[in-house]
Short mmCIF file of C-alpha atoms in Angstrom, two decimals:
data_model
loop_
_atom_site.label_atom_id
_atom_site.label_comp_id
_atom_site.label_asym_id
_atom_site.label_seq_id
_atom_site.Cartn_x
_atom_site.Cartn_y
_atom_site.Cartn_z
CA UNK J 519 -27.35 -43.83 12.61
CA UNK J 520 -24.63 -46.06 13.78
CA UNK J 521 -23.82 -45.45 18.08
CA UNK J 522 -20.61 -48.04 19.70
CA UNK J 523 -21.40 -48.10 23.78
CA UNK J 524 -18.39 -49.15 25.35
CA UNK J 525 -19.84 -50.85 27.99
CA UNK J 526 -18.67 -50.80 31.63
CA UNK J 527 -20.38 -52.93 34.61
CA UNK J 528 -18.97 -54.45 37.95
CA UNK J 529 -17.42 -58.29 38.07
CA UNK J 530 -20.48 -58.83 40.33
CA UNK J 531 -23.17 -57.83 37.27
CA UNK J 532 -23.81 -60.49 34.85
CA UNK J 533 -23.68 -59.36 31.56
CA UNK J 534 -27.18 -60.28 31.19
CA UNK J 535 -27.97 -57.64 33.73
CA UNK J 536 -27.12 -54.94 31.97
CA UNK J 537 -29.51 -55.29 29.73
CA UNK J 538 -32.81 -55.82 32.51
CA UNK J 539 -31.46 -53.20 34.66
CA UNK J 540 -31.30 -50.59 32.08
CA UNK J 541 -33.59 -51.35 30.01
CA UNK J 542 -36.05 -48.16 29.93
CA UNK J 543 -32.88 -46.25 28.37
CA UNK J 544 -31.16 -48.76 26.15
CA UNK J 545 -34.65 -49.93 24.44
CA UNK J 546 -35.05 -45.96 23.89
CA UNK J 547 -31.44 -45.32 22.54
CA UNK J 548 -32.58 -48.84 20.42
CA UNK J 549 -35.30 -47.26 18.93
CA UNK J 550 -33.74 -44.50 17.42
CA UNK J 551 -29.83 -45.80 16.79
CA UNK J 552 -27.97 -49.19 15.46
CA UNK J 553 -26.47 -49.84 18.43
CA UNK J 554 -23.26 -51.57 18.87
CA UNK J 555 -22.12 -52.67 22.65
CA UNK J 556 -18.39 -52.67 22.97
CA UNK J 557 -17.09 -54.66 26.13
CA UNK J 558 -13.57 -54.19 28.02
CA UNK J 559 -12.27 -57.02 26.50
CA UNK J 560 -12.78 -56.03 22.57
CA UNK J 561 -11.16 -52.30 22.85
CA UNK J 562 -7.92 -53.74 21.53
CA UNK J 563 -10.08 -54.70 18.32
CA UNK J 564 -10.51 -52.64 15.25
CA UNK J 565 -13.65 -49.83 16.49
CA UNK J 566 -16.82 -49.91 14.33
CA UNK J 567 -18.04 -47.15 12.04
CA UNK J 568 -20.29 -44.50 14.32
CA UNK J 569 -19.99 -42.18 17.22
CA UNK J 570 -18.39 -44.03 19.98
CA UNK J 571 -19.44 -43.40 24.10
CA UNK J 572 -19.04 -44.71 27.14
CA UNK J 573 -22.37 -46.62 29.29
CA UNK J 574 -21.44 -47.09 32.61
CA UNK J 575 -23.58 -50.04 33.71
CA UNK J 576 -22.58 -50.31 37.90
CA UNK J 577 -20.80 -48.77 40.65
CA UNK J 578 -17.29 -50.10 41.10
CA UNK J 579 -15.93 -49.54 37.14
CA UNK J 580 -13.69 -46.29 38.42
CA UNK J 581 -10.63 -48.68 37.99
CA UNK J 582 -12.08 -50.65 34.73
CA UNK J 583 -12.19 -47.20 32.91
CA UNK J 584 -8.93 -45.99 34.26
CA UNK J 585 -7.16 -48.58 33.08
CA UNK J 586 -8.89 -48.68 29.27
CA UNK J 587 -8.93 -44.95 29.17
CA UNK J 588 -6.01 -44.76 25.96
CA UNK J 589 -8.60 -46.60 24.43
CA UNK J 590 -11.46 -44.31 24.65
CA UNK J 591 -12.36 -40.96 22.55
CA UNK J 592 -10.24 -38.18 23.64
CA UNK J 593 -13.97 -36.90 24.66
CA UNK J 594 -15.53 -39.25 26.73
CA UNK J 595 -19.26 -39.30 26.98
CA UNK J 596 -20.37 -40.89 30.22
CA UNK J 597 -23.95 -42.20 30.18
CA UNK J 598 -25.49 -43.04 33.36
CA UNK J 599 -29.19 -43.64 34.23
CA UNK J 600 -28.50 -43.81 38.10
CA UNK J 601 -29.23 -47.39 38.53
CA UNK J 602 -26.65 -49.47 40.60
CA UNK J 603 -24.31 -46.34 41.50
CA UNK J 604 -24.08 -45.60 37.79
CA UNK J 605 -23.87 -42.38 38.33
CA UNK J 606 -21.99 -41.93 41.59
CA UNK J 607 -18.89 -44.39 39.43
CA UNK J 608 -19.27 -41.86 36.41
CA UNK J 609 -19.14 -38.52 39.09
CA UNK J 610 -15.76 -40.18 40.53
CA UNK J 611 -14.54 -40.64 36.72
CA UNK J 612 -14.89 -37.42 35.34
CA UNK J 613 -13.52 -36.02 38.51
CA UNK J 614 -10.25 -38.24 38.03
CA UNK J 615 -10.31 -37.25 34.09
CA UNK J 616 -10.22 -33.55 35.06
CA UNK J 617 -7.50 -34.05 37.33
CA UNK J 618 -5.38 -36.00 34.42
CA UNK J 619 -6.09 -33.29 32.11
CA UNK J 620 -8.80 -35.27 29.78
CA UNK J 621 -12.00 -34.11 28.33
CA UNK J 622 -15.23 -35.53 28.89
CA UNK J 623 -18.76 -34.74 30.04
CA UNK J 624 -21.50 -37.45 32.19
CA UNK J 625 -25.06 -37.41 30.31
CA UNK J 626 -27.78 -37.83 33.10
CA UNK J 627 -31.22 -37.00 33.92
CA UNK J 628 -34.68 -38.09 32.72
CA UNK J 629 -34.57 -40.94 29.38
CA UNK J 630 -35.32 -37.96 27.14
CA UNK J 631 -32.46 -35.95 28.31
CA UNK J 632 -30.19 -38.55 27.89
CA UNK J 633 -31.38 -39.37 24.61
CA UNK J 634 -31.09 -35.62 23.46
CA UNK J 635 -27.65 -35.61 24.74
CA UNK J 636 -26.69 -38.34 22.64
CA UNK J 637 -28.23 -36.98 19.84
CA UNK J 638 -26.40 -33.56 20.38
CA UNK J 639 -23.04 -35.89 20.03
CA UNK J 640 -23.91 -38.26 17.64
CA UNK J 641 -24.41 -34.64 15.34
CA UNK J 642 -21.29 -33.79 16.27
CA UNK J 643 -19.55 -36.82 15.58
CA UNK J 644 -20.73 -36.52 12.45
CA UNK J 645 -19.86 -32.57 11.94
CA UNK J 646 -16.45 -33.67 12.64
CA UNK J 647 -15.99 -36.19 10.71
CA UNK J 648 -16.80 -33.85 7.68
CA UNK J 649 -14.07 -31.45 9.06
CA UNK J 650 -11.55 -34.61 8.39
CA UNK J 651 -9.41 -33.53 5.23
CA UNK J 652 -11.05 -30.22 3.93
CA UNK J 653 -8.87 -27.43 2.96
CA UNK J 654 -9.04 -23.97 4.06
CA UNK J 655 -7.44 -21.41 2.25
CA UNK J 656 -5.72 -18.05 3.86
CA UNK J 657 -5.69 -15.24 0.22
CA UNK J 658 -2.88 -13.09 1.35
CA UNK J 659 -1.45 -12.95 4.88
CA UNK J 660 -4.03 -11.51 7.67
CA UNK J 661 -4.86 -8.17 8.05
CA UNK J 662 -1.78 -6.35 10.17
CA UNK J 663 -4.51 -5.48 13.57
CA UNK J 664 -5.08 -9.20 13.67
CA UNK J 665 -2.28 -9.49 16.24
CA UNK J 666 -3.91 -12.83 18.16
CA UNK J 667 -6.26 -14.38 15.67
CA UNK J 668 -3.83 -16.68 13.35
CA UNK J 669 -3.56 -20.70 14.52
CA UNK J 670 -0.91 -22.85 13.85
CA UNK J 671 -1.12 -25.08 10.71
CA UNK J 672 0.20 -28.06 12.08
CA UNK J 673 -2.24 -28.25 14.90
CA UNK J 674 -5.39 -27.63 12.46
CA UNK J 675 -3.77 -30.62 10.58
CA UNK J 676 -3.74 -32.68 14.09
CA UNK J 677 -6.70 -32.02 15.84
CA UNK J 678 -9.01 -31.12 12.99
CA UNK J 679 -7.78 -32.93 9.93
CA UNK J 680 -7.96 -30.16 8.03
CA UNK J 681 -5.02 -28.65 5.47
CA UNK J 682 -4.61 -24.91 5.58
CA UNK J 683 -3.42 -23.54 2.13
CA UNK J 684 -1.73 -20.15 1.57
CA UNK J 685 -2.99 -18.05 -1.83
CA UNK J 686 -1.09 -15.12 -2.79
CA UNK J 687 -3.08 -11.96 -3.11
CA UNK J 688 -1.87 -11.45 -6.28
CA UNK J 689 -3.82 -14.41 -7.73
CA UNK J 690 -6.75 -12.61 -6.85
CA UNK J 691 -5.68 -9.26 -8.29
CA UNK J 692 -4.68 -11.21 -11.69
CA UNK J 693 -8.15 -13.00 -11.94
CA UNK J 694 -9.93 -10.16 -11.27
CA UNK J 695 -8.08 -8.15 -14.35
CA UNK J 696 -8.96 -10.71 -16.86
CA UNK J 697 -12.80 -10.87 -15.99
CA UNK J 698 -14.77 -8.42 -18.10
CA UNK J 699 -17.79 -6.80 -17.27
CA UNK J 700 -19.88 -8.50 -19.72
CA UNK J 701 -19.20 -12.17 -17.45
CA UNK J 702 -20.98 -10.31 -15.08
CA UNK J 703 -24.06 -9.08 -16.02
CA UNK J 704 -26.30 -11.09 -15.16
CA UNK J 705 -25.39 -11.88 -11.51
CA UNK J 706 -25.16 -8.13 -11.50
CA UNK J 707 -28.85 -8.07 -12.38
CA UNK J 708 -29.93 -10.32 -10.33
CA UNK J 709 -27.56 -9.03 -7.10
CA UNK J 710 -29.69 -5.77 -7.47
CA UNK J 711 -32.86 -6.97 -8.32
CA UNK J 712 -33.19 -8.83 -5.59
CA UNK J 713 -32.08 -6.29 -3.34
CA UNK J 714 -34.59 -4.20 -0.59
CA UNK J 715 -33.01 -1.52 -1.80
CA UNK J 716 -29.75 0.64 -3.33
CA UNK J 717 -28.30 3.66 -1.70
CA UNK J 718 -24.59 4.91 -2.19
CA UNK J 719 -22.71 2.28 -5.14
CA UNK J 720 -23.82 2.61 -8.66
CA UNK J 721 -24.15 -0.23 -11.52
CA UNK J 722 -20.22 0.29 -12.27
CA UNK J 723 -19.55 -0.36 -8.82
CA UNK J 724 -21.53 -3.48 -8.49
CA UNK J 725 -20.02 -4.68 -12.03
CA UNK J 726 -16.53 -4.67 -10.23
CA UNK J 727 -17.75 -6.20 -7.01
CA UNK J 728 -19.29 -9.16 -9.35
CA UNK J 729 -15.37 -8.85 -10.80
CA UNK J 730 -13.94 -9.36 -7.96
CA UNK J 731 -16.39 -12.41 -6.69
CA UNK J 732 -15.29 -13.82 -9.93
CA UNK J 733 -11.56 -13.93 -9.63
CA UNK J 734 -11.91 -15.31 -5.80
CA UNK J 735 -14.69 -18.21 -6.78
CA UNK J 736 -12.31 -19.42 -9.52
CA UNK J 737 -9.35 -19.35 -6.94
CA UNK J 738 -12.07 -21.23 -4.72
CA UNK J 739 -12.18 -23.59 -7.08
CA UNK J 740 -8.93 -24.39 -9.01
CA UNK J 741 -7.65 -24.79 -5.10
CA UNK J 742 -10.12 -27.29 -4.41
CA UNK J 743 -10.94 -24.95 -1.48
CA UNK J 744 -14.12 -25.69 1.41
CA UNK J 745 -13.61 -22.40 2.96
CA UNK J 746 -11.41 -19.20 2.77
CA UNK J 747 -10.48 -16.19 4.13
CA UNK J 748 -9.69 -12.55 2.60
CA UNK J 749 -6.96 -10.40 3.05
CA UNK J 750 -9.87 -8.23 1.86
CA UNK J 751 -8.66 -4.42 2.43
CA UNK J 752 -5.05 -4.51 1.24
CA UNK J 753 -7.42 -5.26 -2.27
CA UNK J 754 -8.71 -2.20 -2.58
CA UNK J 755 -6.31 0.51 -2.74
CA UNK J 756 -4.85 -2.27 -6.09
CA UNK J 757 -8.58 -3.17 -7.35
CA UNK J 758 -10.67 -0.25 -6.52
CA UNK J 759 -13.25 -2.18 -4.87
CA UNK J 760 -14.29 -4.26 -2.13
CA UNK J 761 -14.61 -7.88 -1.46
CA UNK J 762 -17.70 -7.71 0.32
CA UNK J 763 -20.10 -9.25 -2.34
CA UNK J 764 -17.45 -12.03 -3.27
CA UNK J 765 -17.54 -13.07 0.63
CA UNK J 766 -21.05 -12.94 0.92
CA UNK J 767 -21.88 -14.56 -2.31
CA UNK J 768 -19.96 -17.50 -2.01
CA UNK J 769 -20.87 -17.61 2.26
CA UNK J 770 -24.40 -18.09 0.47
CA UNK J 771 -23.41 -20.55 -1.76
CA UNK J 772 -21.69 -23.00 1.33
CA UNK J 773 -18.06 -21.87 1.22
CA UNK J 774 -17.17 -20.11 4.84
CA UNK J 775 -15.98 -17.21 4.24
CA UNK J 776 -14.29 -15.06 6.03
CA UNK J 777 -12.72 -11.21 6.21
CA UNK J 778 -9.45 -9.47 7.11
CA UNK J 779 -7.16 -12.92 6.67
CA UNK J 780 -9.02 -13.69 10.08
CA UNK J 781 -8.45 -17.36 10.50
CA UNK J 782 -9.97 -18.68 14.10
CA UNK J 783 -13.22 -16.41 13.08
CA UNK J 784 -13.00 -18.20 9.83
CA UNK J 785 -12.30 -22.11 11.20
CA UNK J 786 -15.51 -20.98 13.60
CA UNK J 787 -17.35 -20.45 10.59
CA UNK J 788 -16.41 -23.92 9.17
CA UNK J 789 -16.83 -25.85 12.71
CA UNK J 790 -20.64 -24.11 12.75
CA UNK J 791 -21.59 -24.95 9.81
CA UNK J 792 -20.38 -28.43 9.82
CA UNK J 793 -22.44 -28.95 13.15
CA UNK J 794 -25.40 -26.99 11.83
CA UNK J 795 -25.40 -26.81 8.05
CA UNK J 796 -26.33 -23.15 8.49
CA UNK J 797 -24.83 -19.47 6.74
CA UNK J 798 -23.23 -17.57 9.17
CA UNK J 799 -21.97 -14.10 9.84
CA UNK J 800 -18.84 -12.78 11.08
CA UNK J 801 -18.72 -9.57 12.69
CA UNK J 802 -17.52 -7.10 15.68
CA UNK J 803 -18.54 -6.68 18.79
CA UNK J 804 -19.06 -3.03 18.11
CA UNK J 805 -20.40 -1.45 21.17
CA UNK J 806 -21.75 -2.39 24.59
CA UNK J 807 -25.58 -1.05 25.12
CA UNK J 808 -26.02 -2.41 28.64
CA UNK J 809 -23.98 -4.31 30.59
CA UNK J 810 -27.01 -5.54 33.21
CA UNK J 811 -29.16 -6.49 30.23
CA UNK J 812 -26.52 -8.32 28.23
CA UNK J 813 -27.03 -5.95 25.47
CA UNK J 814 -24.71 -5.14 22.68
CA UNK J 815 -24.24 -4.46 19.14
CA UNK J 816 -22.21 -6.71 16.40
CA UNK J 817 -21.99 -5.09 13.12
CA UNK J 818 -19.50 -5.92 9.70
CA UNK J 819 -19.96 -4.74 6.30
CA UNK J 820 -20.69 -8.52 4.38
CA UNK J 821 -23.62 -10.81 5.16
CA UNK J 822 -24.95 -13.55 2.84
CA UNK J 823 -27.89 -12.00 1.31
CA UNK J 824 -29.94 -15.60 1.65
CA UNK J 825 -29.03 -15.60 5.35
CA UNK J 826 -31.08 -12.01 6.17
CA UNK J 827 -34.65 -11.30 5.43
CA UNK J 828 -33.75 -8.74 3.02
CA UNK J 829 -30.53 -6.93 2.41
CA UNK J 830 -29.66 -3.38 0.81
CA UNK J 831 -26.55 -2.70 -1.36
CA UNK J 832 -24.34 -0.18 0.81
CA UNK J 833 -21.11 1.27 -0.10
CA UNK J 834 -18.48 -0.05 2.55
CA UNK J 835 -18.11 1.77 5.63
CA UNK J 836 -14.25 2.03 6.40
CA UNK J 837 -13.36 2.82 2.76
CA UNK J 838 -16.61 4.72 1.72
CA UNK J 839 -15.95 2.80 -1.63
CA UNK J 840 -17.29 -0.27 -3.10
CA UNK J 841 -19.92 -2.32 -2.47
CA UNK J 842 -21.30 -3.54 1.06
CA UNK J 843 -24.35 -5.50 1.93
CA UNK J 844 -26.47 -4.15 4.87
CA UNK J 845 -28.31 -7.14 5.84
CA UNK J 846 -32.00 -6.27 7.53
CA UNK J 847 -33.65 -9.01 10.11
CA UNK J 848 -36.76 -9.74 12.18
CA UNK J 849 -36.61 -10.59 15.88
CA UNK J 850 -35.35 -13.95 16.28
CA UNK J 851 -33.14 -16.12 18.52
CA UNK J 852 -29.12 -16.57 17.22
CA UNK J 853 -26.42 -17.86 18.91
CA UNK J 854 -22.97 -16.43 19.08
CA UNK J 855 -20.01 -18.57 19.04
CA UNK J 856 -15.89 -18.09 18.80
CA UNK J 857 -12.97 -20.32 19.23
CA UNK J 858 -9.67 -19.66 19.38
CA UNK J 859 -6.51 -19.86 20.26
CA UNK J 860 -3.18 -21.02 18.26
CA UNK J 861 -4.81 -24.47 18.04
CA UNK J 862 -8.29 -23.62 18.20
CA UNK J 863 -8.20 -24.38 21.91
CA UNK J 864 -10.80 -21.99 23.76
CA UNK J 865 -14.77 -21.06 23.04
CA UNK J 866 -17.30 -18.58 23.88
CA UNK J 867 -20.85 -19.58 22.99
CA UNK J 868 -24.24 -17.94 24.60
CA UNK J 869 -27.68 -17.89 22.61
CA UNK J 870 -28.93 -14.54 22.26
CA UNK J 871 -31.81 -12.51 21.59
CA UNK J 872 -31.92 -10.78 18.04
CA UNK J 873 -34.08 -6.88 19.36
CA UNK J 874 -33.45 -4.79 16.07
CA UNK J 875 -31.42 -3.88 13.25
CA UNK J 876 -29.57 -0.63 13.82
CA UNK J 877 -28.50 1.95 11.47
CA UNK J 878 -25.55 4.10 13.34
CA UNK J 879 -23.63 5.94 10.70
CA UNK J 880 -20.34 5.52 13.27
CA UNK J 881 -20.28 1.18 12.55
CA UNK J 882 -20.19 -1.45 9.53
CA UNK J 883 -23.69 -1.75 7.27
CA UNK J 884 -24.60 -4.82 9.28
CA UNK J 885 -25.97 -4.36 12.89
CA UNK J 886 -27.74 -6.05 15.04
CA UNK J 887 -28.31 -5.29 18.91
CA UNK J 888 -28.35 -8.61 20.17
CA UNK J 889 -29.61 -9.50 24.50
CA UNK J 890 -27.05 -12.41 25.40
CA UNK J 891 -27.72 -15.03 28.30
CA UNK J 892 -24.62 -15.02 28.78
CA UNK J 893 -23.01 -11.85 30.93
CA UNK J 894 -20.53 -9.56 28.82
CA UNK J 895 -17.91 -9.81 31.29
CA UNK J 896 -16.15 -12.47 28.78
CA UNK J 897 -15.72 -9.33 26.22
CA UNK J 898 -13.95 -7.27 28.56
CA UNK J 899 -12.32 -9.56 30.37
CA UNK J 900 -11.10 -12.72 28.45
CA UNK J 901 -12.52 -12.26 24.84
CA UNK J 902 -10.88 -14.55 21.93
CA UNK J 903 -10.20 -12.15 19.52
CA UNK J 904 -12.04 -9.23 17.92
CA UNK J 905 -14.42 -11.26 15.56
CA UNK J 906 -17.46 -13.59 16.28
CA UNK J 907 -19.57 -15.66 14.50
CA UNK J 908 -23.44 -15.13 14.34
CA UNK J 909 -25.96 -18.07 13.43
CA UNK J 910 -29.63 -18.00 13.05
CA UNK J 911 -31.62 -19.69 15.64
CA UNK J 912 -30.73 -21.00 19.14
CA UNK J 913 -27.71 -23.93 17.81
CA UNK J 914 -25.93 -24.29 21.72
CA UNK J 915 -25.99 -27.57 22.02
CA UNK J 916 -25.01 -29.10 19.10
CA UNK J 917 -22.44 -26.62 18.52
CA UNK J 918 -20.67 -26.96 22.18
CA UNK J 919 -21.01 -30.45 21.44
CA UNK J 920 -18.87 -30.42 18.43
CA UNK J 921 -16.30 -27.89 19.82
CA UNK J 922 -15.68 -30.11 22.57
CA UNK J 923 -15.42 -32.97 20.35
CA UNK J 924 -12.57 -30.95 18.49
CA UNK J 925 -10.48 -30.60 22.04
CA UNK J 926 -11.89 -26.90 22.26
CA UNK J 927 -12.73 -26.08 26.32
CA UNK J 928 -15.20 -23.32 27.15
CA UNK J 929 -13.45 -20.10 28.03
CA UNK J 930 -15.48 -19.17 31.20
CA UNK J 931 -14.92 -22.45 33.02
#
């Protein structure tokens, strides 16, 4: 992997210097990247392929950096081993950056640290750059409760590169009309074959689930979509079914997709996936268990079925109709994750404990009682939005790492 170190060292270091002073840490970043040094004097030339930081060599570089600053990232990465004041110059330039409004983080500590850190954004460099011209679709206009989770296109066009396309719902309703139930008998099969188990829909209901997933995977395609989200429940009282299976289905097959016309829970989706090529779920924080403990319960009625240990086929819990999938898990770590805002501006992300699966008759199919590091105070208090994404395994880093990288700032600072 390709790494540019815009490199930054006092009038009174040779250039040669650099290189025997800090050479424990750049023979280790050597090892593992193609590294290409960048001096003050080449930033007005075109920038190499590859995530791009900043190694400050010396004390005494504060001004150097000020002045080249419009030609850094918008995130600046700081690295600093501590040698010559490195560290003490990069303290004094993120401190000015902060005060200018700019983003940017110093990566210190041990070699390994360091080296982790840069792998964390190197990731993310390249999570974003897969962002860079996808289209994300929004089938029928959000759900009429989503009252602060809609972004403005324009700025999803700026700061991620991405194109956000508007579907009429009635595309979906016509596709779903001409599919017959003979397409879908064998994915209908094999949906409830595989299954843990069946309790409230019948074979007719799954066939028009399968229907449904049908008419939105051929919108999916013939809109040359890489994620979408549903205007799922103003479907059924016009199809008589749910769209459920059709989100988790094609969730499982690498298209984000999200419920309720929700579009910041959906662009989360698409960010965490991009940093961490992993299936995620999107669901409500449904109820508090304890507040010391960090302990709460998020629950929704779709999960893809290749993302839980085993799933059963539910009906769906608001409508009592259709098909739902009730996705079952072991303990494990997850993280949770959100950003938001009308340009995707704000996070919350905390790793979290997966105790149990719960079964409360009174929430969605899906639920899982989760223990948080972080405190629960950011629900009550300054929670983006209603929905949040969940993600197997413990993904912090490289997932704060790309959300910075985007221009998103963490909500509790």
């Amino acid at each position: 992997m390709k790494l540019n170190l815009i490199t930054f060292a006092s009038s009174l270091a040779s250039r040669e210097s650099i290189f025997t002073d800090h050479h424990e840490l750049l023979d280790t970043i050597a090892e593992k990247y193609d590294v290409q040094y960048i001096f003050p004097e080449d930033l007005d030339k075109p920038r190499p392929d590859g995530a791009t930081m900043v190694l400050v060599g010396s004390g005494g570089v504060e001004e150097m950096v000020k002045g080249a600053i419009d030609s850094l990232p918008p995130y600046v990465v700081l690295i600093a081993d501590g040698l010559k004041n490195s560290l003490a110059a990069s303290l004094e330039i993120l401190s000015w950056m902060r005060q200018t409004g700019r983003q940017g983080r110093v990566l210190h500590g041990p070699t390994s640290f360091i080296v982790q850190g840069i792998g964390n954004y190197v990731m993310a460099h390249e999570a974003v750059a897969r962002l860079n011209g996808m289209r994300v679709g929004v089938i029928g206009r959000p759900s009429g409760w989503l009252i602060a989770s809609d972004v403005t296109y324009q700025a999803m066009r700026e700061r991620w590169g991405i194109e956000m396309v508007d579907v009429p719902l009635d595309e979906v309703v016509k596709g779903y009309e001409t599919v017959t139930s003979d397409e879908v008998q064998d994915i209908t099969d094999e949906f409830m074959n595989r299954a843990f188990g069946i309790l409230e829909p019948t074979r007719d209901e799954v066939v028009k689930a399968m229907r449904l997933y049908r008419s939105v995977k051929s919108i999916v395609e013939r809109y040359s979509l890489n994620a979408f989200t549903l205007n799922c429940f103003d479907l059924i009282p016009i199809t008589h079914t749910t769209g459920c299976v059709a989100l988790a289905l094609l969730n499982q097959e690498g298209i984000p997709a999200g419920c309720e016309g929700d579009e910041q829970t959906l662009l989360t989706m698409l960010a965490v996936q991009a940093a961490t090529g992993e299936m995620t779920f999107m669901a409500n924080p449904s109820k508090i268990l304890d507040n010391a403990a960090h302990e709460m319960v998020f629950a929704h009625c779709t999960i893809a079925p290749a993302m839980a240990d085993r799933y059963i086929i539910r009906d769906h819990y608001e409508s009592l109709s259709g098909v739902a999938v009730e996705g079952i898990f072991d303990p494990m770590d997850m993280t949770v994750v959100k950003c938001g805002g009308k340009g995707m501006e704000h996070y919350f992300l905390s790793k979290a404990q997966l105790i149990e699966c719960t079964t409360n008759p009174n929430m969605c199919r899906t639920q899982l009682r989760l223990r948080l590091d972080e405190p629960l105070d950011y629900f009550l208090e300054r929670s983006i939005g209603n929905h949040h994404v969940i993600v197997r395994g413990d993904h912090t880093q490289c997932i704060e790492a790309t959300l910075r990288l985007l221009g998103a700032k963490a909500i509790i600072e």
